[in-house]
């Protein structure tokens, strides 16, 4: 997914709406590190011969560096190997984790007011909060941090992320407004 600040607009109710759902190319400054085309993913359960896999009711995502021949499935854009179509079909949890990372990086950029030009050519982006961000609630900063966890298995889930924002929107007795924003709440 091409989740980045430039692909959001405000609607009449001042909700952020994602307007670009393309499945080809991605902004490298919001792309999850594991989705850069150089990693393959598998799901492993307890007893598998992968380091760090312990007893768990849910299989863990295990990423291995791709070492085969050159691969390309994008005629234009980057990265040249787009993992999203195969992850959508075979590893939806990996796709969710990558999208959550992109949402976290986007939220940080919007909250911290970081411009695209400040990050688009950097190889390493360090997410930090400036003194100007002191009015941003700590739980907002916390959810952004959970989105950006280096281990995709530890990131907040997509549904939990939606619930976090839904709860903020719907508190203080604003249930009528909440019902119109989240009709399935």
Short mmCIF file of N, CA and C in Angstrom, two decimals:
data_model
loop_
_atom_site.label_atom_id
_atom_site.label_comp_id
_atom_site.label_asym_id
_atom_site.label_seq_id
_atom_site.Cartn_x
_atom_site.Cartn_y
_atom_site.Cartn_z
N UNK A 1 0.83 -1.18 0.00
CA UNK A 1 0.00 0.00 0.00
C UNK A 1 0.88 1.25 0.00
N UNK A 2 0.35 2.25 -0.55
CA UNK A 2 1.07 3.52 -0.64
C UNK A 2 0.53 4.48 0.42
N UNK A 3 0.69 4.09 1.68
CA UNK A 3 0.19 4.90 2.79
C UNK A 3 1.25 5.94 3.14
N UNK A 4 0.88 7.21 2.95
CA UNK A 4 1.77 8.33 3.27
C UNK A 4 0.90 9.57 3.44
N UNK A 5 1.40 10.61 4.11
CA UNK A 5 0.57 11.79 4.35
C UNK A 5 -0.06 12.39 3.10
N UNK A 6 0.66 12.40 1.99
CA UNK A 6 0.14 13.02 0.77
C UNK A 6 -1.07 12.29 0.19
N UNK A 7 -1.32 11.06 0.65
CA UNK A 7 -2.44 10.29 0.14
C UNK A 7 -3.67 10.34 1.05
N UNK A 8 -3.70 11.32 1.94
CA UNK A 8 -4.86 11.53 2.80
C UNK A 8 -5.44 12.91 2.52
N UNK A 9 -6.76 13.01 2.61
CA UNK A 9 -7.44 14.30 2.52
C UNK A 9 -8.43 14.39 3.68
N UNK A 10 -8.85 15.59 3.99
CA UNK A 10 -9.89 15.81 4.99
C UNK A 10 -11.23 15.88 4.27
N UNK A 11 -12.24 15.17 4.81
CA UNK A 11 -13.57 15.31 4.24
C UNK A 11 -14.31 16.46 4.96
N UNK A 12 -15.58 16.64 4.65
CA UNK A 12 -16.35 17.76 5.22
C UNK A 12 -16.46 17.67 6.74
N UNK A 13 -16.38 16.44 7.31
CA UNK A 13 -16.46 16.29 8.77
C UNK A 13 -15.07 16.36 9.42
N UNK A 14 -14.06 16.63 8.61
CA UNK A 14 -12.67 16.72 9.06
C UNK A 14 -12.10 15.36 9.46
N UNK A 15 -12.61 14.29 8.83
CA UNK A 15 -12.04 12.96 8.98
C UNK A 15 -10.92 12.81 7.96
N UNK A 16 -9.85 12.14 8.34
CA UNK A 16 -8.80 11.80 7.36
C UNK A 16 -9.29 10.63 6.52
N UNK A 17 -9.18 10.76 5.21
CA UNK A 17 -9.62 9.71 4.31
C UNK A 17 -8.45 9.34 3.40
N UNK A 18 -8.12 8.05 3.35
CA UNK A 18 -7.08 7.56 2.47
C UNK A 18 -7.64 7.52 1.05
N UNK A 19 -6.96 8.18 0.12
CA UNK A 19 -7.50 8.31 -1.24
C UNK A 19 -6.73 7.52 -2.29
N UNK A 20 -5.63 6.90 -1.93
CA UNK A 20 -4.82 6.19 -2.92
C UNK A 20 -4.64 4.75 -2.43
N UNK A 21 -5.34 3.83 -3.05
CA UNK A 21 -5.29 2.42 -2.63
C UNK A 21 -4.47 1.57 -3.58
N UNK A 22 -3.55 2.17 -4.31
CA UNK A 22 -2.79 1.40 -5.29
C UNK A 22 -1.99 0.30 -4.61
N UNK A 23 -1.76 -0.74 -5.34
CA UNK A 23 -0.99 -1.88 -4.85
C UNK A 23 0.37 -1.97 -5.53
N UNK A 24 0.82 -0.88 -6.11
CA UNK A 24 2.13 -0.90 -6.75
C UNK A 24 2.91 0.32 -6.32
N UNK A 25 4.13 0.08 -5.98
CA UNK A 25 4.98 1.17 -5.52
C UNK A 25 4.60 1.60 -4.12
N UNK A 26 5.55 2.11 -3.41
CA UNK A 26 5.31 2.58 -2.05
C UNK A 26 6.37 3.61 -1.71
N UNK A 27 5.99 4.55 -0.88
CA UNK A 27 6.95 5.54 -0.41
C UNK A 27 7.92 4.85 0.55
N UNK A 28 9.19 4.89 0.25
CA UNK A 28 10.17 4.20 1.09
C UNK A 28 10.24 4.79 2.49
N UNK A 29 9.85 6.05 2.65
CA UNK A 29 9.93 6.67 3.98
C UNK A 29 8.78 6.26 4.90
N UNK A 30 7.75 5.61 4.37
CA UNK A 30 6.69 5.07 5.25
C UNK A 30 6.60 3.55 5.14
N UNK A 31 7.34 2.94 4.26
CA UNK A 31 7.29 1.51 4.03
C UNK A 31 7.92 0.75 5.20
N UNK A 32 7.25 -0.31 5.64
CA UNK A 32 7.81 -1.16 6.70
C UNK A 32 9.11 -1.77 6.20
N UNK A 33 10.11 -1.87 7.06
CA UNK A 33 11.42 -2.39 6.61
C UNK A 33 11.32 -3.79 6.00
N UNK A 34 10.44 -4.62 6.53
CA UNK A 34 10.32 -6.00 6.04
C UNK A 34 9.59 -6.08 4.70
N UNK A 35 9.02 -4.99 4.24
CA UNK A 35 8.26 -4.97 2.98
C UNK A 35 9.06 -4.36 1.84
N UNK A 36 10.37 -4.24 1.99
CA UNK A 36 11.19 -3.58 0.97
C UNK A 36 11.54 -4.48 -0.21
N UNK A 37 10.98 -5.68 -0.24
CA UNK A 37 11.22 -6.59 -1.34
C UNK A 37 12.39 -7.53 -1.14
N UNK A 38 13.14 -7.36 -0.08
CA UNK A 38 14.31 -8.20 0.14
C UNK A 38 14.06 -9.30 1.19
N UNK A 39 12.82 -9.42 1.64
CA UNK A 39 12.47 -10.41 2.67
C UNK A 39 11.34 -11.29 2.20
N UNK A 40 11.39 -12.55 2.58
CA UNK A 40 10.27 -13.47 2.43
C UNK A 40 9.72 -13.74 3.82
N UNK A 41 8.45 -14.07 3.89
CA UNK A 41 7.82 -14.33 5.19
C UNK A 41 7.21 -15.72 5.19
N UNK A 42 7.20 -16.33 6.34
CA UNK A 42 6.53 -17.60 6.60
C UNK A 42 5.85 -17.47 7.96
N UNK A 43 4.94 -18.38 8.23
CA UNK A 43 4.35 -18.45 9.57
C UNK A 43 4.92 -19.69 10.23
N UNK A 44 5.35 -19.54 11.48
CA UNK A 44 5.93 -20.65 12.23
C UNK A 44 5.16 -20.83 13.52
N UNK A 45 5.02 -22.06 13.91
CA UNK A 45 4.35 -22.37 15.17
C UNK A 45 5.36 -22.97 16.14
N UNK A 46 4.93 -23.20 17.36
CA UNK A 46 5.79 -23.80 18.37
C UNK A 46 6.39 -25.09 17.82
N UNK A 47 7.66 -25.28 18.10
CA UNK A 47 8.35 -26.49 17.66
C UNK A 47 9.05 -26.31 16.33
N UNK A 48 8.76 -25.22 15.64
CA UNK A 48 9.46 -24.98 14.38
C UNK A 48 10.90 -24.61 14.67
N UNK A 49 11.77 -24.83 13.71
CA UNK A 49 13.19 -24.58 13.94
C UNK A 49 13.57 -23.14 13.60
N UNK A 50 12.85 -22.19 14.16
CA UNK A 50 13.14 -20.78 13.98
C UNK A 50 13.50 -20.18 15.33
N UNK A 51 14.57 -19.40 15.40
CA UNK A 51 14.93 -18.77 16.67
C UNK A 51 13.81 -17.86 17.18
N UNK A 52 13.60 -17.89 18.47
CA UNK A 52 12.65 -16.96 19.08
C UNK A 52 11.21 -17.43 19.07
N UNK A 53 10.91 -18.59 18.46
CA UNK A 53 9.54 -19.09 18.45
C UNK A 53 9.33 -19.89 19.73
N UNK A 54 8.43 -19.42 20.55
CA UNK A 54 8.11 -20.08 21.81
C UNK A 54 6.64 -20.45 21.81
N UNK A 55 6.18 -21.04 22.90
CA UNK A 55 4.77 -21.43 22.99
C UNK A 55 3.88 -20.24 22.72
N UNK A 56 2.95 -20.43 21.81
CA UNK A 56 2.04 -19.37 21.44
C UNK A 56 0.83 -19.99 20.78
N UNK A 57 -0.32 -19.39 21.00
CA UNK A 57 -1.52 -19.89 20.34
C UNK A 57 -1.60 -19.40 18.90
N UNK A 58 -0.88 -18.36 18.57
CA UNK A 58 -0.92 -17.78 17.24
C UNK A 58 0.44 -17.98 16.57
N UNK A 59 0.45 -18.44 15.31
CA UNK A 59 1.73 -18.57 14.62
C UNK A 59 2.45 -17.23 14.54
N UNK A 60 3.75 -17.28 14.57
CA UNK A 60 4.57 -16.08 14.46
C UNK A 60 5.01 -15.89 13.02
N UNK A 61 5.11 -14.63 12.64
CA UNK A 61 5.66 -14.30 11.33
C UNK A 61 7.18 -14.38 11.43
N UNK A 62 7.79 -15.09 10.51
CA UNK A 62 9.24 -15.23 10.48
C UNK A 62 9.71 -14.73 9.12
N UNK A 63 10.64 -13.78 9.16
CA UNK A 63 11.15 -13.16 7.94
C UNK A 63 12.56 -13.67 7.67
N UNK A 64 12.80 -14.05 6.42
CA UNK A 64 14.12 -14.51 6.02
C UNK A 64 14.57 -13.69 4.82
N UNK A 65 15.82 -13.28 4.83
CA UNK A 65 16.39 -12.50 3.73
C UNK A 65 16.35 -13.35 2.46
N UNK A 66 15.81 -12.77 1.40
CA UNK A 66 15.74 -13.46 0.12
C UNK A 66 17.13 -13.55 -0.48
N UNK A 67 17.52 -14.73 -0.96
CA UNK A 67 18.86 -14.90 -1.52
C UNK A 67 18.83 -15.54 -2.91
N UNK A 68 17.68 -15.59 -3.54
CA UNK A 68 17.57 -16.20 -4.86
C UNK A 68 17.92 -15.23 -5.97
N UNK A 69 17.54 -15.59 -7.19
CA UNK A 69 17.84 -14.72 -8.34
C UNK A 69 17.06 -13.41 -8.26
N UNK A 70 17.52 -12.42 -9.01
CA UNK A 70 16.86 -11.12 -9.05
C UNK A 70 15.39 -11.32 -9.39
N UNK A 71 14.53 -10.58 -8.71
CA UNK A 71 13.10 -10.67 -8.98
C UNK A 71 12.51 -9.27 -9.08
N UNK A 72 11.56 -9.15 -9.98
CA UNK A 72 10.92 -7.86 -10.21
C UNK A 72 9.49 -8.13 -10.66
N UNK A 73 8.54 -7.46 -10.02
CA UNK A 73 7.15 -7.57 -10.45
C UNK A 73 6.50 -6.20 -10.62
N UNK A 74 7.32 -5.16 -10.61
CA UNK A 74 6.84 -3.80 -10.88
C UNK A 74 7.62 -3.23 -12.05
N UNK A 75 6.90 -2.83 -13.08
CA UNK A 75 7.56 -2.21 -14.24
C UNK A 75 8.08 -0.83 -13.89
N UNK A 76 7.40 -0.16 -12.95
CA UNK A 76 7.82 1.17 -12.50
C UNK A 76 7.56 1.23 -11.00
N UNK A 77 8.15 2.17 -10.36
CA UNK A 77 7.96 2.32 -8.92
C UNK A 77 8.99 1.54 -8.14
N UNK A 78 8.83 1.60 -6.84
CA UNK A 78 9.76 0.91 -5.96
C UNK A 78 9.02 0.44 -4.73
N UNK A 79 9.45 -0.56 -4.08
CA UNK A 79 10.57 -1.43 -4.46
C UNK A 79 10.22 -2.26 -5.68
N UNK A 80 11.22 -2.77 -6.35
CA UNK A 80 10.99 -3.51 -7.60
C UNK A 80 10.24 -4.83 -7.36
N UNK A 81 10.39 -5.42 -6.18
CA UNK A 81 9.62 -6.62 -5.83
C UNK A 81 8.55 -6.20 -4.83
N UNK A 82 7.32 -6.17 -5.30
CA UNK A 82 6.18 -5.76 -4.49
C UNK A 82 5.65 -6.97 -3.73
N UNK A 83 5.82 -6.99 -2.42
CA UNK A 83 5.39 -8.13 -1.60
C UNK A 83 3.90 -8.14 -1.33
N UNK A 84 3.24 -7.01 -1.48
CA UNK A 84 1.85 -6.89 -1.04
C UNK A 84 0.86 -7.86 -1.70
N UNK A 85 0.92 -8.08 -3.03
CA UNK A 85 -0.05 -9.03 -3.60
C UNK A 85 0.07 -10.44 -3.03
N UNK A 86 1.28 -10.96 -2.88
CA UNK A 86 1.42 -12.32 -2.34
C UNK A 86 1.10 -12.35 -0.84
N UNK A 87 1.49 -11.31 -0.10
CA UNK A 87 1.15 -11.29 1.32
C UNK A 87 -0.35 -11.20 1.52
N UNK A 88 -1.02 -10.44 0.66
CA UNK A 88 -2.49 -10.33 0.76
C UNK A 88 -3.11 -11.72 0.61
N UNK A 89 -2.59 -12.51 -0.32
CA UNK A 89 -3.16 -13.83 -0.59
C UNK A 89 -2.73 -14.91 0.39
N UNK A 90 -1.48 -14.88 0.83
CA UNK A 90 -0.95 -15.98 1.63
C UNK A 90 -0.59 -15.63 3.07
N UNK A 91 -0.27 -14.37 3.34
CA UNK A 91 0.15 -13.96 4.69
C UNK A 91 -0.52 -12.64 5.07
N UNK A 92 -1.84 -12.64 5.25
CA UNK A 92 -2.54 -11.38 5.54
C UNK A 92 -2.07 -10.71 6.83
N UNK A 93 -1.59 -11.48 7.80
CA UNK A 93 -1.07 -10.86 9.03
C UNK A 93 0.19 -10.06 8.73
N UNK A 94 1.02 -10.54 7.81
CA UNK A 94 2.23 -9.79 7.42
C UNK A 94 1.84 -8.50 6.71
N UNK A 95 0.81 -8.58 5.87
CA UNK A 95 0.32 -7.39 5.18
C UNK A 95 -0.21 -6.38 6.19
N UNK A 96 -1.02 -6.84 7.16
CA UNK A 96 -1.54 -5.94 8.19
C UNK A 96 -0.42 -5.28 8.97
N UNK A 97 0.60 -6.07 9.35
CA UNK A 97 1.72 -5.53 10.13
C UNK A 97 2.47 -4.45 9.33
N UNK A 98 2.65 -4.69 8.04
CA UNK A 98 3.34 -3.69 7.19
C UNK A 98 2.49 -2.43 7.04
N UNK A 99 1.19 -2.59 6.89
CA UNK A 99 0.31 -1.43 6.76
C UNK A 99 0.24 -0.65 8.07
N UNK A 100 0.24 -1.35 9.20
CA UNK A 100 0.24 -0.68 10.50
C UNK A 100 1.52 0.14 10.65
N UNK A 101 2.66 -0.41 10.23
CA UNK A 101 3.90 0.36 10.28
C UNK A 101 3.76 1.64 9.47
N UNK A 102 3.25 1.52 8.24
CA UNK A 102 3.09 2.69 7.38
C UNK A 102 2.14 3.71 7.99
N UNK A 103 1.07 3.23 8.61
CA UNK A 103 0.15 4.14 9.30
C UNK A 103 0.85 4.83 10.48
N UNK A 104 1.66 4.08 11.22
CA UNK A 104 2.40 4.67 12.34
C UNK A 104 3.37 5.75 11.89
N UNK A 105 4.11 5.47 10.83
CA UNK A 105 5.05 6.47 10.31
C UNK A 105 4.28 7.70 9.81
N UNK A 106 3.15 7.47 9.15
CA UNK A 106 2.32 8.57 8.65
C UNK A 106 1.75 9.39 9.79
N UNK A 107 1.25 8.72 10.84
CA UNK A 107 0.71 9.44 12.00
C UNK A 107 1.80 10.29 12.64
N UNK A 108 3.01 9.73 12.77
CA UNK A 108 4.12 10.49 13.35
C UNK A 108 4.41 11.72 12.50
N UNK A 109 4.46 11.54 11.18
CA UNK A 109 4.75 12.67 10.30
C UNK A 109 3.68 13.75 10.43
N UNK A 110 2.42 13.36 10.50
CA UNK A 110 1.34 14.34 10.61
C UNK A 110 1.34 15.02 11.98
N UNK A 111 1.50 14.25 13.04
CA UNK A 111 1.47 14.83 14.39
C UNK A 111 2.70 15.71 14.66
N UNK A 112 3.84 15.27 14.18
CA UNK A 112 5.09 16.00 14.40
C UNK A 112 5.31 17.07 13.32
N UNK A 113 4.47 17.07 12.31
CA UNK A 113 4.55 18.01 11.19
C UNK A 113 5.87 17.89 10.43
N UNK A 114 6.23 16.65 10.14
CA UNK A 114 7.42 16.35 9.34
C UNK A 114 7.01 16.35 7.88
N UNK A 115 7.71 17.08 7.06
CA UNK A 115 7.36 17.14 5.64
C UNK A 115 7.98 15.98 4.87
N UNK A 116 7.39 15.68 3.74
CA UNK A 116 7.90 14.62 2.88
C UNK A 116 9.34 14.89 2.48
N UNK A 117 9.66 16.13 2.16
CA UNK A 117 11.02 16.46 1.73
C UNK A 117 12.05 16.24 2.84
N UNK A 118 11.61 16.27 4.10
CA UNK A 118 12.53 16.03 5.21
C UNK A 118 12.91 14.56 5.35
N UNK A 119 12.11 13.65 4.82
CA UNK A 119 12.35 12.23 5.04
C UNK A 119 12.53 11.39 3.78
N UNK A 120 12.10 11.88 2.62
CA UNK A 120 12.04 10.99 1.47
C UNK A 120 13.39 10.51 0.94
N UNK A 121 14.46 11.20 1.18
CA UNK A 121 15.76 10.75 0.69
C UNK A 121 16.64 10.16 1.79
N UNK A 122 16.13 10.09 3.00
CA UNK A 122 16.92 9.51 4.09
C UNK A 122 16.91 7.99 4.02
N UNK A 123 18.05 7.40 4.34
CA UNK A 123 18.10 5.94 4.43
C UNK A 123 17.57 5.47 5.78
N UNK A 124 17.86 6.20 6.83
CA UNK A 124 17.40 5.89 8.18
C UNK A 124 16.52 7.01 8.66
N UNK A 125 15.36 6.68 9.19
CA UNK A 125 14.48 7.69 9.77
C UNK A 125 14.32 7.37 11.24
N UNK A 126 14.68 8.33 12.07
CA UNK A 126 14.52 8.17 13.51
C UNK A 126 13.26 8.90 13.94
N UNK A 127 12.34 8.13 14.48
CA UNK A 127 11.09 8.71 14.96
C UNK A 127 11.32 9.21 16.37
N UNK A 128 11.15 10.50 16.55
CA UNK A 128 11.28 11.10 17.88
C UNK A 128 10.30 12.26 17.96
N UNK A 129 10.05 12.69 19.16
CA UNK A 129 9.10 13.77 19.39
C UNK A 129 9.85 15.01 19.84
N UNK A 130 9.62 16.11 19.18
CA UNK A 130 10.28 17.37 19.50
C UNK A 130 9.58 18.04 20.68
N UNK A 131 10.17 19.13 21.15
CA UNK A 131 9.54 19.91 22.22
C UNK A 131 8.20 20.48 21.78
N UNK A 132 8.04 20.67 20.48
CA UNK A 132 6.78 21.21 19.96
C UNK A 132 5.63 20.21 20.08
N UNK A 133 5.96 18.93 20.33
CA UNK A 133 4.95 17.88 20.41
C UNK A 133 4.47 17.65 21.84
N UNK A 134 4.81 18.55 22.75
CA UNK A 134 4.43 18.33 24.15
C UNK A 134 2.92 18.34 24.36
N UNK A 135 2.16 18.94 23.44
CA UNK A 135 0.71 18.96 23.58
C UNK A 135 0.04 17.73 22.96
N UNK A 136 0.81 16.83 22.37
CA UNK A 136 0.26 15.59 21.83
C UNK A 136 0.11 14.60 22.98
N UNK A 137 -1.09 14.05 23.18
CA UNK A 137 -1.30 13.13 24.30
C UNK A 137 -0.33 11.94 24.26
N UNK A 138 0.10 11.52 25.44
CA UNK A 138 1.07 10.42 25.54
C UNK A 138 0.52 9.12 24.96
N UNK A 139 -0.80 8.88 25.10
CA UNK A 139 -1.33 7.65 24.53
C UNK A 139 -1.29 7.68 23.00
N UNK A 140 -1.37 8.86 22.39
CA UNK A 140 -1.22 8.96 20.94
C UNK A 140 0.21 8.61 20.54
N UNK A 141 1.17 9.15 21.29
CA UNK A 141 2.57 8.83 21.02
C UNK A 141 2.83 7.34 21.24
N UNK A 142 2.18 6.80 22.26
CA UNK A 142 2.34 5.37 22.56
C UNK A 142 1.82 4.48 21.45
N UNK A 143 0.66 4.82 20.89
CA UNK A 143 0.11 3.99 19.81
C UNK A 143 0.97 4.09 18.56
N UNK A 144 1.53 5.27 18.31
CA UNK A 144 2.46 5.42 17.18
C UNK A 144 3.68 4.52 17.40
N UNK A 145 4.22 4.52 18.61
CA UNK A 145 5.38 3.66 18.91
C UNK A 145 5.04 2.19 18.72
N UNK A 146 3.86 1.78 19.13
CA UNK A 146 3.45 0.38 18.97
C UNK A 146 3.31 0.01 17.49
N UNK A 147 2.90 0.96 16.68
CA UNK A 147 2.80 0.73 15.23
C UNK A 147 4.19 0.52 14.61
N UNK A 148 5.19 1.16 15.18
CA UNK A 148 6.53 1.17 14.60
C UNK A 148 7.48 0.15 15.24
N UNK A 149 6.95 -0.76 16.03
CA UNK A 149 7.81 -1.77 16.66
C UNK A 149 8.62 -2.48 15.58
N UNK A 150 9.93 -2.64 15.78
CA UNK A 150 10.76 -3.29 14.76
C UNK A 150 10.32 -4.73 14.47
N UNK A 151 9.73 -5.40 15.46
CA UNK A 151 9.25 -6.77 15.26
C UNK A 151 7.79 -6.74 14.83
N UNK A 152 7.50 -7.12 13.59
CA UNK A 152 6.11 -7.08 13.12
C UNK A 152 5.14 -7.87 14.00
N UNK A 153 5.65 -8.92 14.67
CA UNK A 153 4.80 -9.72 15.57
C UNK A 153 4.36 -8.93 16.80
N UNK A 154 5.09 -7.89 17.14
CA UNK A 154 4.81 -7.11 18.34
C UNK A 154 4.03 -5.83 18.07
N UNK A 155 3.84 -5.51 16.81
CA UNK A 155 3.09 -4.29 16.48
C UNK A 155 1.63 -4.42 16.89
N UNK A 156 1.03 -3.29 17.17
CA UNK A 156 -0.40 -3.27 17.44
C UNK A 156 -1.12 -3.82 16.20
N UNK A 157 -2.20 -4.56 16.42
CA UNK A 157 -2.97 -5.07 15.30
C UNK A 157 -3.80 -3.98 14.64
N UNK A 158 -4.13 -4.18 13.38
CA UNK A 158 -4.89 -3.18 12.64
C UNK A 158 -6.24 -2.90 13.30
N UNK A 159 -6.94 -3.94 13.73
CA UNK A 159 -8.24 -3.74 14.39
C UNK A 159 -8.09 -3.02 15.73
N UNK A 160 -7.04 -3.35 16.48
CA UNK A 160 -6.79 -2.66 17.74
C UNK A 160 -6.47 -1.18 17.50
N UNK A 161 -5.75 -0.89 16.43
CA UNK A 161 -5.44 0.49 16.07
C UNK A 161 -6.73 1.27 15.75
N UNK A 162 -7.59 0.66 14.96
CA UNK A 162 -8.87 1.29 14.65
C UNK A 162 -9.68 1.50 15.93
N UNK A 163 -9.71 0.50 16.80
CA UNK A 163 -10.44 0.63 18.07
C UNK A 163 -9.88 1.75 18.93
N UNK A 164 -8.56 1.94 18.92
CA UNK A 164 -7.95 3.02 19.70
C UNK A 164 -8.52 4.36 19.27
N UNK A 165 -8.51 4.63 17.97
CA UNK A 165 -9.01 5.91 17.47
C UNK A 165 -10.53 6.01 17.61
N UNK A 166 -11.21 4.88 17.45
CA UNK A 166 -12.66 4.87 17.60
C UNK A 166 -13.04 5.24 19.04
N UNK A 167 -12.32 4.71 20.01
CA UNK A 167 -12.59 5.01 21.41
C UNK A 167 -12.39 6.49 21.70
N UNK A 168 -11.33 7.08 21.16
CA UNK A 168 -11.09 8.51 21.37
C UNK A 168 -12.20 9.34 20.75
N UNK A 169 -12.63 8.94 19.56
CA UNK A 169 -13.67 9.68 18.86
C UNK A 169 -15.02 9.57 19.56
N UNK A 170 -15.25 8.42 20.19
CA UNK A 170 -16.59 8.13 20.71
C UNK A 170 -16.75 8.41 22.20
N UNK A 171 -15.74 8.91 22.88
CA UNK A 171 -15.91 9.14 24.31
C UNK A 171 -16.58 10.47 24.58
N UNK A 172 -16.85 10.75 25.81
CA UNK A 172 -17.49 11.99 26.25
C UNK A 172 -18.92 12.13 25.72
N UNK A 173 -19.62 11.01 25.62
CA UNK A 173 -21.03 11.06 25.28
C UNK A 173 -21.32 11.38 23.83
N UNK A 174 -20.34 11.33 22.96
CA UNK A 174 -20.56 11.68 21.55
C UNK A 174 -20.99 10.45 20.76
N UNK A 175 -21.89 9.65 21.32
CA UNK A 175 -22.26 8.40 20.68
C UNK A 175 -23.03 8.60 19.38
N UNK A 176 -23.82 9.62 19.26
CA UNK A 176 -24.55 9.86 18.02
C UNK A 176 -23.57 10.15 16.90
N UNK A 177 -22.63 11.05 17.18
CA UNK A 177 -21.60 11.37 16.18
C UNK A 177 -20.75 10.13 15.90
N UNK A 178 -20.44 9.37 16.95
CA UNK A 178 -19.64 8.17 16.79
C UNK A 178 -20.33 7.19 15.87
N UNK A 179 -21.61 7.00 16.03
CA UNK A 179 -22.36 6.06 15.19
C UNK A 179 -22.31 6.46 13.73
N UNK A 180 -22.29 7.76 13.44
CA UNK A 180 -22.24 8.17 12.03
C UNK A 180 -20.83 7.99 11.45
N UNK A 181 -19.80 8.12 12.30
CA UNK A 181 -18.42 7.95 11.81
C UNK A 181 -18.09 6.47 11.68
N UNK A 182 -18.49 5.69 12.69
CA UNK A 182 -18.22 4.25 12.71
C UNK A 182 -19.55 3.51 12.77
N UNK A 183 -20.23 3.34 11.65
CA UNK A 183 -21.56 2.76 11.68
C UNK A 183 -21.60 1.34 12.22
N UNK A 184 -20.48 0.64 12.23
CA UNK A 184 -20.46 -0.74 12.72
C UNK A 184 -19.87 -0.84 14.11
N UNK A 185 -19.76 0.29 14.83
CA UNK A 185 -19.15 0.30 16.16
C UNK A 185 -20.05 -0.41 17.16
#
